Amino acid sequence: MDVEKKVAATPLLDELEKGDWPSFVTEIKKAAKTSKMAQGLLEQVEASYVEKTGHWKHGGIVGVKGYGGGVVGRYTDDPDRFPDAREFHTMRVNQVPGFFYTSEKLRALADIWDKYGSGLYNMHGSTGDIILLGTTTENLQPCFDALGEIDFDLGGSGGALRTLSCCCGEARCEKSCIDAMDMMYDLTMYYQNEMHRPAWPYKFKIKISGCPNDCAAASARSDMALIGTWRDAIQVNQEEVRKYVADGMNMVQVCRKCPTEALGWDEKNQTLSIKTEDCVRCMHCINVMPKALRIGKERGITVQIGGKAPVVKGAMIGWILVPFMKAEAPYTEIKDLVSRITEFWAEHGKNRERLGELVERLSLATFLEGVGLKPLPQMVSAPRANPYIFWKEEEVVKNG
Amino acid sequence: MSFVEIKGQQIELDEDGFIVEPDLWSTDIAEYFAKEEEVEELTEQHWKIINYLKDYFKQFGIAPMVRKVCKDNNVSMQELYALFPTGPAKGACKIAGLPKPTGCV
Amino acid sequence: MARTDFGPPDYKTMLPPVIKRNYGKWLYHEVPQPGVLRHVSETGEELYSVRVASARLVSSEFIRDISDIAEKYCDGFLRFTTRNNVEFLVSDKAKLEPLLKELDEKDYLVGGVGLSISNIVHTQGWIHCKSAVTDASGLTKNIMDTMVDYFTGKKSVPSRCRIAVACCVNMCGACHCSDIAVVGIHRTIPRINHELASKICEIPNTIASCPTGAIRPNPKLKSVEINHEKCMMCGNCTVVCPAIKIMDPENDGVSIWVGGKVSNARSKPMFSRLAIPFIPNNPPFWPEVTDAVKHLVEVWASNARPGERMGEWIGRIGWERFFAIADLPFTDKHLDDFTHANTTFRSTTQFKY
Ligand code: SF4
Ligand code: SF4
Ligand code: SF4
Ligand code: SF4
C-alpha cells in the first residue's frame, strides 16, 4: 500500500523508541513508511497514551468464505479522527508447529502482508498463531487466497477448536517423551473443520508439551493439555553422574530437592539411586544433570483437562484425566478421547462455559461417566472430605 | 455506520453490515443481505433456517448455538455452510436480521 | 472456490537438515555463553541456537532482516520461541562467532537462556484489543528496558523468572501462572447505554455472562441493570453486550501478582497471587510499575536459594514473611472472595510473624 501523508507527531510513543529493549514503536514506524494503516495505528495508539484509554470498538464480525472464524473484526471507535484505522482486522494464521520457519517462507508471507495489510505482525499471538495485524474487510478474501498459495491456512477463533500449539519436542529437546510437533500437526489436520467452523459453547484449546517441564504452558492455558511422560525408570549413566560430582555438583543438595525422596546418593560408592516407584517425574534431577539422566523408555502422555484463564468463573490449572496413554501416530486413541470430550461438552455446556467450568458444575464423576472413563486416585490430590455422597438408585436396595 | 436504500427505505447498517434497527427487517432486506453474504438465491431451505432463527430469537431473546441450529433443522455443519458460505453467525444471522452475535475474545 | 482446510505448512519442510538427521536423538544441551544453546546428539552432531529478543509486534522489515541474517549464517533456518524470542539455528560452528558479531552490530539483544529473565509474554493492549485497560507492549518495553541486564546475563537470578503482562483481567497469556504478572484492572462498575442496549443486547446472554449474578433485566427500558454491591468489575458483561462500557481512564490501573509457575519441575504448578492491588496507569513510562517489578525481582534474587522460583521461595518462607520482606502492605484486597476463596484461608495455628 502506498503512502503520501505525513504521520502526525507522536511525542509519547517516541519516548518508547529509546532504551535497550527492542521497540514496538520503531516497528510500527517501519511499517508506517509504506502503510497508511500503520500510520493510522500510530496515531490512534498515541491518542490512547494521552487519554489512557483504548480506541477499538466492540468486536466486529467479518470473515472469509467457507469459514466461521480465523479473522477477528476490529474497527476504530472514532473513524473521523483515525480514518486510517477505520477497519483494522486481524487474521490469525496457523503457525508452523514448533515455530520453525525458513526465511523463504517468511519472506513470502511478508510480501503478501505488505500487499494486503498493514505490514505488522505479532510473532506470535498468545494462542500460537501468527497474528497479521490490520487489514480491511475488502482485502480479507484476496489475502486469504494469497496465503493459501503459500500453504498458510487460518487458525481458529470464537467457539471453536483454537489453533493448537506445542513445544519444539523431539526436534530440539532431549527431554521430549513424544513427537510433540508431529502430534500437533496431525491433530490440526484432523480437526480442520472443528477449527474453522465454530460450533461449540466457547473456545477449546489443546496444547502439547513434550515433558512435564511444560514449556508450552499447556496445563495452565489449555482445556486439554497433552503432556509427554514416561512410566518406567529414569535412565542413569553413573559415569556422567560422577563427572558432575567431580565438576563440583553438590549431590546431597540435588537429592534434597527431589520432592519424594526417590533420589539417593551413595557417597562411598559414588552412585546415584532412584526409587522408580517413588518418582513423580518432576524433572528436577533430569534438568540439573542432562548428560547423566534421561527420561524413561516407556513413553506416552498424561492428559489434563480444564486449564484456563480467569474468565468466567476463575482461573484453573488442568486436572489429571488420563495418567498415561500411548501417543504414537496416527494418535487414534487421543483423537477418540478428544472427540468424546468435546461431544460431551458441546452437548451439556452452556454458552461461554469452558470445559473446566462444566466439569465443576456437573461434577467430575458425571463427566467421567459421560466420557467413559473410570475414576482413579491419580485424578485427585485427596478423596472427598464431606459425607454428602450421591448414591444412584441402582446401587442400593429398592425400598418397598 | 452507513445507510443503504432498500425498496425506497433507508436502512441503517453497522460497520459489519448488520441491521441497526432489527424492527425494520423485511424479506426485501433479507434478499439484499443474501447477496452481500454470497447466497445466490434464497431457497426454501434458506427460509427454513432464517425463520427458525427469527422464531428462536423472538422466543428466547438470543441467537441459538450453532449446534442447536443444526439439530433442530436436521442439517449438518457442512450443509449449513453450503447454504450460508459466510457461516451461520455472519451470514445466516445477518440475513435473518438478528443483532450481531457476540463472539468471544 | 478457494482452497480451504489445508492447515499450516508441513513442519518437516521447515527444519534444518541437522535437525532432520537428529530428530528424537538429542542427548543433552548446555549453555556455553548467555543466549546460546548447544544441543548435542547421540550421533555426535551439534546445533547452536542463538536467541535474540524481539518486540513481538514486528514489521515486515524486521521479518526480512532476520531472514537475511538466517540466510547468511543458518542456511535460512530460524524459529521463534513460546516467549516470542527469535532463535537462529546454526549448524556450522564456524558461523557462530560471525553471527554473534553481526547481531551485536545490529543491536540485537542476545540472551534469555537459562538463569535469566526471558522475554515477557504479553497481550495486545491498546494496539489491538477492545478490552485493554492499559498497553501491554508499552509496559513490556519499559519493564524489559529496566531488566535488560537479566536478559543478557550480565546479572543473574536464582532460577527462571517468567514475567507476563495482560492488559485486562481476562489475562490472555499465562498471567495466572507466572512468577510475576502485571494485569490491567478496573475499579468502577460498568455503565449501560440503555438506548443502544434495547436494540442490540442479547439480554439473557448478558445476564448469564455475569459470574456474580449482578445483572438483572430492566423490562421497561428493554435493557439490563447492574447491582453495584454484587459487581466485581470483571468486565465479562462488556464482552457480551456492546452497549455496556467499563473503561474509566481515571480509575483503571495495573495490579501485580507473584509466585505462579506452570512447570512441574520440582514443585507443582502454582497460581500467581496478588501482591500489589493497584498502581495508576501512567504511560508512557509506568515508573511505579517498573519500580515494583524491579523491587520484586531484587527481593527474590537476594533472598531465594539457588534454583528456587519466586513461588517456591515464597512457599518455603510463607506469604506472611513475603509481605514483610518485600515491605508490601497486606490489605482487604488481598483476601479472596470469589469461587475458590476458602482454599486460601489459613486453618492451622502454624504461622510466622
Ligand atoms: S516441555 Fe519438555 S520436551 Fe518440551 S521443550 Fe520443554 S523441556 Fe523440552
Ligand atoms: S524426577 Fe523428580 S521425583 Fe523423580 S527422581 Fe528425579 S527429582 Fe525425584
Ligand atoms: S488481556 Fe484483555 S485486553 Fe488484553 S488482549 Fe486479552 S482480552 Fe484483550
Ligand atoms: S463487570 Fe462483571 S461482575 Fe460486574 S456486572 Fe459485569 S459481569 Fe457482572
PDB file of N, CA and C and ligand atoms in Angstrom, chain A residues 230 234 254 257-263 274-275 278-286 293, chain C residues 266, ligand 2:
ATOM      1  N   TRP A 230       6.652 -40.594  31.006  1.00  0.00           N
ATOM      2  CA  TRP A 230       7.085 -41.984  30.890  1.00  0.00           C
ATOM      3  C   TRP A 230       6.684 -42.697  32.155  1.00  0.00           C
ATOM      4  N   ILE A 234      13.925 -43.892  35.156  1.00  0.00           N
ATOM      5  CA  ILE A 234      14.803 -42.907  34.530  1.00  0.00           C
ATOM      6  C   ILE A 234      16.108 -43.616  34.171  1.00  0.00           C
ATOM      7  N   VAL A 254      21.258 -31.748  45.540  1.00  0.00           N
ATOM      8  CA  VAL A 254      20.413 -32.158  44.420  1.00  0.00           C
ATOM      9  C   VAL A 254      19.366 -33.153  44.914  1.00  0.00           C
ATOM     10  N   LYS A 257      16.353 -31.860  46.903  1.00  0.00           N
ATOM     11  CA  LYS A 257      15.273 -31.192  46.167  1.00  0.00           C
ATOM     12  C   LYS A 257      14.321 -32.159  45.477  1.00  0.00           C
ATOM     13  N   CYS A 258      14.644 -33.445  45.518  1.00  0.00           N
ATOM     14  CA  CYS A 258      13.690 -34.413  44.967  1.00  0.00           C
ATOM     15  C   CYS A 258      12.461 -34.402  45.874  1.00  0.00           C
ATOM     16  N   PRO A 259      11.287 -34.111  45.324  1.00  0.00           N
ATOM     17  CA  PRO A 259      10.115 -33.897  46.191  1.00  0.00           C
ATOM     18  C   PRO A 259       9.655 -35.152  46.920  1.00  0.00           C
ATOM     19  N   THR A 260      10.079 -36.326  46.484  1.00  0.00           N
ATOM     20  CA  THR A 260       9.558 -37.553  47.101  1.00  0.00           C
ATOM     21  C   THR A 260      10.647 -38.430  47.711  1.00  0.00           C
ATOM     22  N   GLU A 261      11.827 -37.890  47.847  1.00  0.00           N
ATOM     23  CA  GLU A 261      12.963 -38.643  48.381  1.00  0.00           C
ATOM     24  C   GLU A 261      13.236 -39.910  47.579  1.00  0.00           C
ATOM     25  N   ALA A 262      12.937 -39.860  46.311  1.00  0.00           N
ATOM     26  CA  ALA A 262      13.204 -41.019  45.457  1.00  0.00           C
ATOM     27  C   ALA A 262      14.670 -41.073  45.062  1.00  0.00           C
ATOM     28  N   LEU A 263      15.306 -39.927  45.171  1.00  0.00           N
ATOM     29  CA  LEU A 263      16.675 -39.796  44.694  1.00  0.00           C
ATOM     30  C   LEU A 263      17.629 -40.006  45.867  1.00  0.00           C
ATOM     31  N   ILE A 274      17.704 -44.247  42.158  1.00  0.00           N
ATOM     32  CA  ILE A 274      16.364 -43.683  42.013  1.00  0.00           C
ATOM     33  C   ILE A 274      15.339 -44.770  42.300  1.00  0.00           C
ATOM     34  N   LYS A 275      14.481 -44.519  43.287  1.00  0.00           N
ATOM     35  CA  LYS A 275      13.395 -45.468  43.552  1.00  0.00           C
ATOM     36  C   LYS A 275      12.262 -45.146  42.591  1.00  0.00           C
ATOM     37  N   ASP A 278       8.746 -44.374  43.641  1.00  0.00           N
ATOM     38  CA  ASP A 278       8.514 -43.117  44.356  1.00  0.00           C
ATOM     39  C   ASP A 278       8.671 -41.889  43.460  1.00  0.00           C
ATOM     40  N   CYS A 279       9.232 -42.086  42.292  1.00  0.00           N
ATOM     41  CA  CYS A 279       9.493 -40.946  41.419  1.00  0.00           C
ATOM     42  C   CYS A 279       8.177 -40.407  40.845  1.00  0.00           C
ATOM     43  N   VAL A 280       7.992 -39.094  40.944  1.00  0.00           N
ATOM     44  CA  VAL A 280       6.775 -38.484  40.393  1.00  0.00           C
ATOM     45  C   VAL A 280       7.079 -37.724  39.093  1.00  0.00           C
ATOM     46  N   ARG A 281       8.230 -37.972  38.514  1.00  0.00           N
ATOM     47  CA  ARG A 281       8.661 -37.373  37.247  1.00  0.00           C
ATOM     48  C   ARG A 281       8.592 -35.843  37.284  1.00  0.00           C
ATOM     49  N   CYS A 282       9.226 -35.287  38.320  1.00  0.00           N
ATOM     50  CA  CYS A 282       9.194 -33.835  38.465  1.00  0.00           C
ATOM     51  C   CYS A 282      10.266 -33.177  37.621  1.00  0.00           C
ATOM     52  N   MET A 283      11.096 -33.961  36.955  1.00  0.00           N
ATOM     53  CA  MET A 283      12.100 -33.444  36.018  1.00  0.00           C
ATOM     54  C   MET A 283      13.322 -32.821  36.685  1.00  0.00           C
ATOM     55  N   HIS A 284      13.248 -32.600  37.997  1.00  0.00           N
ATOM     56  CA  HIS A 284      14.340 -31.880  38.651  1.00  0.00           C
ATOM     57  C   HIS A 284      15.706 -32.496  38.360  1.00  0.00           C
ATOM     58  N   CYS A 285      15.858 -33.797  38.663  1.00  0.00           N
ATOM     59  CA  CYS A 285      17.190 -34.403  38.525  1.00  0.00           C
ATOM     60  C   CYS A 285      17.623 -34.442  37.060  1.00  0.00           C
ATOM     61  N   ILE A 286      16.668 -34.637  36.170  1.00  0.00           N
ATOM     62  CA  ILE A 286      16.999 -34.668  34.740  1.00  0.00           C
ATOM     63  C   ILE A 286      17.406 -33.271  34.264  1.00  0.00           C
ATOM     64  N   LEU A 293      21.260 -38.153  33.137  1.00  0.00           N
ATOM     65  CA  LEU A 293      19.937 -38.761  33.319  1.00  0.00           C
ATOM     66  C   LEU A 293      19.065 -38.523  32.085  1.00  0.00           C
TER      67      LEU A 293
ATOM     68  N   ARG C 266      10.411 -29.818  39.969  1.00  0.00           N
ATOM     69  CA  ARG C 266      10.496 -29.842  41.439  1.00  0.00           C
ATOM     70  C   ARG C 266       9.123 -29.733  42.081  1.00  0.00           C
TER      71      ARG C 266
HETATM   72  S1  SF4 D   2      12.363 -36.883  38.507  1.00  0.00           S
HETATM   73 FE1  SF4 D   2      11.929 -35.748  40.362  1.00  0.00          FE
HETATM   74  S2  SF4 D   2      10.791 -37.203  41.615  1.00  0.00           S
HETATM   75 FE2  SF4 D   2      11.838 -38.394  40.059  1.00  0.00          FE
HETATM   76  S3  SF4 D   2      13.766 -38.969  40.993  1.00  0.00           S
HETATM   77 FE3  SF4 D   2      14.147 -37.103  39.837  1.00  0.00          FE
HETATM   78  S4  SF4 D   2      13.918 -35.491  41.335  1.00  0.00           S
HETATM   79 FE4  SF4 D   2      12.956 -37.304  42.218  1.00  0.00          FE
END
